[in-house]
CSV table of C-alpha atoms and ligand atoms in Angstrom, one decimal:
chain,number,residue,atom,x,y,z
K,1240,MET,CA,37.2,52.6,-17.6
K,1241,THR,CA,35.9,49.2,-18.0
K,1242,THR,CA,38.0,46.5,-18.8
K,1243,ALA,CA,36.9,42.8,-19.4
K,1244,LEU,CA,38.4,39.5,-19.3
K,1245,TYR,CA,37.8,36.8,-21.6
K,1246,PRO,CA,39.2,33.4,-20.7
K,1247,GLY,CA,38.8,30.1,-22.6
K,1248,THR,CA,40.8,27.3,-24.2
K,1249,PHE,CA,40.5,28.3,-28.1
K,1250,ASP,CA,42.0,25.4,-29.2
K,1251,PRO,CA,41.5,26.1,-32.1
K,1252,LEU,CA,40.0,29.5,-32.3
K,1253,THR,CA,36.6,29.7,-34.1
K,1254,TYR,CA,34.5,32.5,-36.0
K,1255,GLY,CA,32.1,32.2,-32.8
K,1256,HIS,CA,35.3,33.1,-30.4
K,1257,LEU,CA,35.8,36.3,-32.8
K,1258,ASP,CA,32.0,37.0,-32.9
K,1259,LEU,CA,32.1,37.4,-29.4
K,1260,ILE,CA,35.6,38.9,-28.8
K,1261,ARG,CA,33.8,41.9,-31.6
K,1262,ARG,CA,30.9,42.3,-29.1
K,1263,GLY,CA,32.9,42.6,-26.3
K,1264,ALA,CA,35.2,44.9,-28.1
K,1265,ARG,CA,32.2,46.9,-29.0
K,1266,LEU,CA,30.8,46.8,-25.2
K,1267,PHE,CA,34.0,47.4,-23.2
K,1268,ASP,CA,37.0,50.3,-23.0
K,1269,ARG,CA,39.3,47.1,-23.0
K,1270,LEU,CA,39.0,43.2,-23.4
K,1271,THR,CA,41.5,41.0,-22.8
K,1272,VAL,CA,41.3,37.6,-24.3
K,1273,ALA,CA,43.0,35.1,-21.9
K,1274,ILE,CA,44.3,31.4,-23.0
K,1275,ALA,CA,43.8,28.8,-20.1
K,1276,GLU,CA,46.6,27.0,-20.0
K,1277,ASN,CA,44.9,24.1,-18.2
K,1278,PRO,CA,47.5,20.8,-17.3
K,1279,ARG,CA,44.5,18.6,-17.5
K,1280,LYS,CA,43.7,19.2,-21.1
K,1281,THR,CA,45.8,18.1,-24.3
K,1282,PRO,CA,45.3,20.7,-26.5
K,1283,ILE,CA,46.3,20.5,-30.2
K,1284,PHE,CA,48.6,23.8,-30.0
K,1285,PRO,CA,50.6,25.2,-27.8
K,1286,VAL,CA,49.6,28.1,-25.9
K,1287,ASP,CA,52.2,30.6,-28.2
K,1288,THR,CA,50.7,29.2,-31.3
K,1289,ARG,CA,47.0,30.1,-30.5
K,1290,MET,CA,48.1,33.3,-28.7
K,1291,ASN,CA,49.5,34.1,-32.4
K,1292,MET,CA,46.4,33.2,-34.3
K,1293,LEU,CA,44.1,35.3,-32.0
K,1294,GLU,CA,46.9,38.1,-32.5
K,1295,THR,CA,46.8,37.6,-35.7
K,1296,HIS,CA,42.8,37.9,-36.2
K,1297,THR,CA,41.8,40.5,-33.3
K,1298,ALA,CA,45.0,42.8,-35.2
K,1299,ASP,CA,42.2,45.5,-36.4
K,1300,LEU,CA,40.5,46.0,-32.6
K,1301,PRO,CA,43.1,48.2,-30.8
K,1302,ASN,CA,40.8,47.9,-27.8
K,1303,VAL,CA,41.7,43.9,-27.3
K,1304,ASN,CA,44.8,42.3,-25.9
K,1305,VAL,CA,45.7,38.7,-26.4
K,1306,THR,CA,47.5,37.0,-22.5
K,1307,SER,CA,47.6,33.3,-21.1
K,1308,PHE,CA,47.4,32.6,-17.3
K,1309,GLN,CA,47.3,29.5,-15.3
K,1310,GLY,CA,45.6,28.8,-12.3
K,1311,LEU,CA,41.8,29.8,-11.3
K,1312,VAL,CA,40.5,32.7,-13.5
K,1313,VAL,CA,39.5,35.0,-10.8
K,1314,ASP,CA,42.9,34.9,-9.6
K,1315,TYR,CA,44.0,36.0,-12.8
K,1316,ALA,CA,41.3,38.8,-12.7
K,1317,ARG,CA,41.8,40.0,-8.9
K,1318,ASP,CA,46.1,40.1,-9.6
K,1319,ASN,CA,45.5,42.5,-12.7
K,1320,GLY,CA,42.4,44.6,-11.7
K,1321,ILE,CA,39.9,43.1,-13.7
K,1322,ASP,CA,36.1,42.8,-12.2
K,1323,THR,CA,34.3,41.4,-15.6
K,1324,LEU,CA,34.4,38.3,-16.8
K,1325,LEU,CA,33.3,37.9,-20.5
K,1326,ARG,CA,32.0,34.4,-21.4
K,1327,GLY,CA,29.4,33.3,-24.6
K,1328,LEU,CA,26.0,31.3,-24.3
K,1329,ARG,CA,25.3,29.4,-27.2
K,1330,THR,CA,22.7,26.9,-26.3
K,1331,SER,CA,21.3,25.6,-22.8
K,1332,GLY,CA,23.6,23.1,-22.2
K,1333,ASP,CA,26.0,26.3,-22.1
K,1334,PHE,CA,23.9,28.1,-19.9
K,1335,GLU,CA,23.6,24.8,-17.0
K,1336,PHE,CA,27.5,24.6,-17.1
K,1337,GLU,CA,28.2,28.7,-17.0
K,1338,TYR,CA,25.7,29.3,-14.5
K,1339,GLN,CA,27.5,27.1,-12.0
K,1340,MET,CA,31.0,28.3,-12.8
K,1341,ALA,CA,30.0,32.1,-12.2
K,1342,LEU,CA,28.2,31.3,-9.0
K,1343,THR,CA,31.5,29.3,-8.1
K,1344,ASN,CA,33.7,32.3,-9.3
K,1345,ARG,CA,31.2,34.7,-7.5
K,1346,SER,CA,32.1,32.6,-4.5
K,1347,LEU,CA,35.7,32.8,-4.7
K,1348,ALA,CA,35.4,36.1,-5.5
K,1349,PRO,CA,32.0,38.5,-5.3
K,1350,HIS,CA,33.9,41.5,-6.6
K,1351,VAL,CA,33.5,40.1,-9.9
K,1352,GLU,CA,31.0,39.6,-12.1
K,1353,ALA,CA,29.9,37.4,-15.1
K,1354,VAL,CA,28.7,38.8,-18.1
K,1355,PHE,CA,27.6,36.5,-20.9
K,1356,LEU,CA,26.8,37.5,-24.8
K,1357,MET,CA,25.1,35.0,-27.3
K,1358,PRO,CA,27.3,35.1,-30.6
K,1359,SER,CA,25.2,35.4,-34.1
K,1360,PRO,CA,22.2,32.9,-34.6
K,1361,GLU,CA,25.2,31.0,-37.3
K,1362,TYR,CA,27.3,30.3,-34.7
K,1363,THR,CA,25.4,28.9,-32.2
K,1364,PHE,CA,26.3,25.7,-32.4
K,1365,LEU,CA,29.9,26.0,-33.2
K,1366,SER,CA,32.6,24.7,-30.7
K,1367,SER,CA,36.3,23.5,-31.3
K,1368,SER,CA,35.5,20.1,-30.1
K,1369,LEU,CA,33.5,19.8,-32.9
K,1370,ILE,CA,35.7,21.2,-35.2
K,1371,LYS,CA,38.2,18.7,-34.3
K,1372,GLU,CA,35.9,15.6,-34.5
K,1373,VAL,CA,35.0,16.6,-38.3
K,1374,VAL,CA,37.9,17.0,-39.5
K,1375,LEU,CA,39.6,13.9,-37.2
K,1376,ASN,CA,36.7,11.8,-39.6
K,1377,GLY,CA,37.3,13.8,-42.8
K,1378,GLY,CA,35.0,16.2,-42.8
K,1379,ASP,CA,35.4,19.7,-44.2
K,1380,ALA,CA,34.8,22.2,-41.3
K,1381,SER,CA,36.8,25.5,-43.2
K,1382,ARG,CA,33.8,27.4,-43.3
K,1383,TRP,CA,33.5,27.6,-39.7
K,1384,LEU,CA,37.0,29.0,-38.8
K,1385,PRO,CA,39.8,31.6,-40.3
K,1386,ARG,CA,41.4,30.1,-43.2
K,1387,ASP,CA,45.0,30.1,-41.6
K,1388,VAL,CA,43.5,28.4,-38.7
K,1389,TYR,CA,41.9,25.6,-40.5
K,1390,ASP,CA,44.9,24.9,-42.1
K,1391,ALA,CA,47.3,24.8,-39.2
K,1392,VAL,CA,44.0,22.2,-37.7
K,1393,LEU,CA,44.1,19.9,-40.8
K,1394,GLU,CA,48.0,19.5,-40.5
K,1395,GLN,CA,47.6,18.6,-36.8
K,1396,LEU,CA,45.4,16.4,-37.2
K,1397,ARG,CA,45.5,15.0,-40.4
R,783,LIG,P1,36.4,27.0,-22.2
R,783,LIG,O1,37.6,25.6,-22.6
R,783,LIG,O2,36.8,27.8,-21.6
R,783,LIG,O3,35.0,26.1,-23.0
R,783,LIG,P2,36.3,27.7,-24.9
R,783,LIG,O4,37.2,27.8,-26.4
R,783,LIG,O5,35.7,26.4,-25.4
R,783,LIG,O6,37.0,27.7,-23.6
R,783,LIG,O7,35.4,28.6,-25.1
R,783,LIG,C1,35.9,29.8,-24.3
R,783,LIG,C2,34.4,31.0,-24.2
R,783,LIG,O8,34.0,31.1,-25.6
R,783,LIG,C3,33.4,29.6,-23.4
R,783,LIG,O9,32.7,30.8,-22.8
R,783,LIG,C4,32.2,29.8,-24.5
R,783,LIG,O10,31.2,29.5,-24.2
R,783,LIG,C5,32.2,30.9,-25.9
R,783,LIG,N1,32.4,29.9,-27.2
R,783,LIG,C6,33.1,29.3,-27.3
R,783,LIG,N2,32.5,29.1,-29.3
R,783,LIG,C7,31.2,29.9,-29.2
R,783,LIG,C8,30.5,30.0,-30.0
R,783,LIG,N3,30.5,29.4,-31.1
R,783,LIG,N4,29.7,31.4,-29.8
R,783,LIG,C9,29.7,31.5,-28.7
R,783,LIG,N5,30.5,31.8,-27.4
R,783,LIG,C10,31.2,30.6,-28.0
């Protein structure tokens, strides 16, 4: 059975993340979406809220589960017997960062492989931080994330 781990901040969850989750769920027998609890980041939503949002919007995918972790993703993968990481590639900017991170992870945990998927073209420019920027400055970001998540973002940021 192939299991992959899709780590990220998901603050907030976007249609880009969901596009990647659906692709991963088709490719792997099991996909674990793992929210990284990073003490250096100040997310707008607590982990529990992000977990509920992810669970709600992946409820129709029986082979997807959602969890959270602290520390290194490769340690979480090893402790849970997972040897594939899933990450998204949007632009060449992502490539630079992901390439470095994948090789760092490989150096730390040689048995863990990273797999990269591209989202649908309409999501290639989409990022959680840009959505927050648009909302903070009074723009309409509703087309880029599920309605309930968008309402929660509005409540949080306005
Ligand atoms: P991180 O803080 O780890 O970058 P994110 O939640 O921003 O967390 O992203 C998690 C993963 O999802 C990353 O691999 C990122 O490239 C990917 N991702 C984010 N947005 C998109 C998108 N619109 N299309 C495809 N992949 C995406």
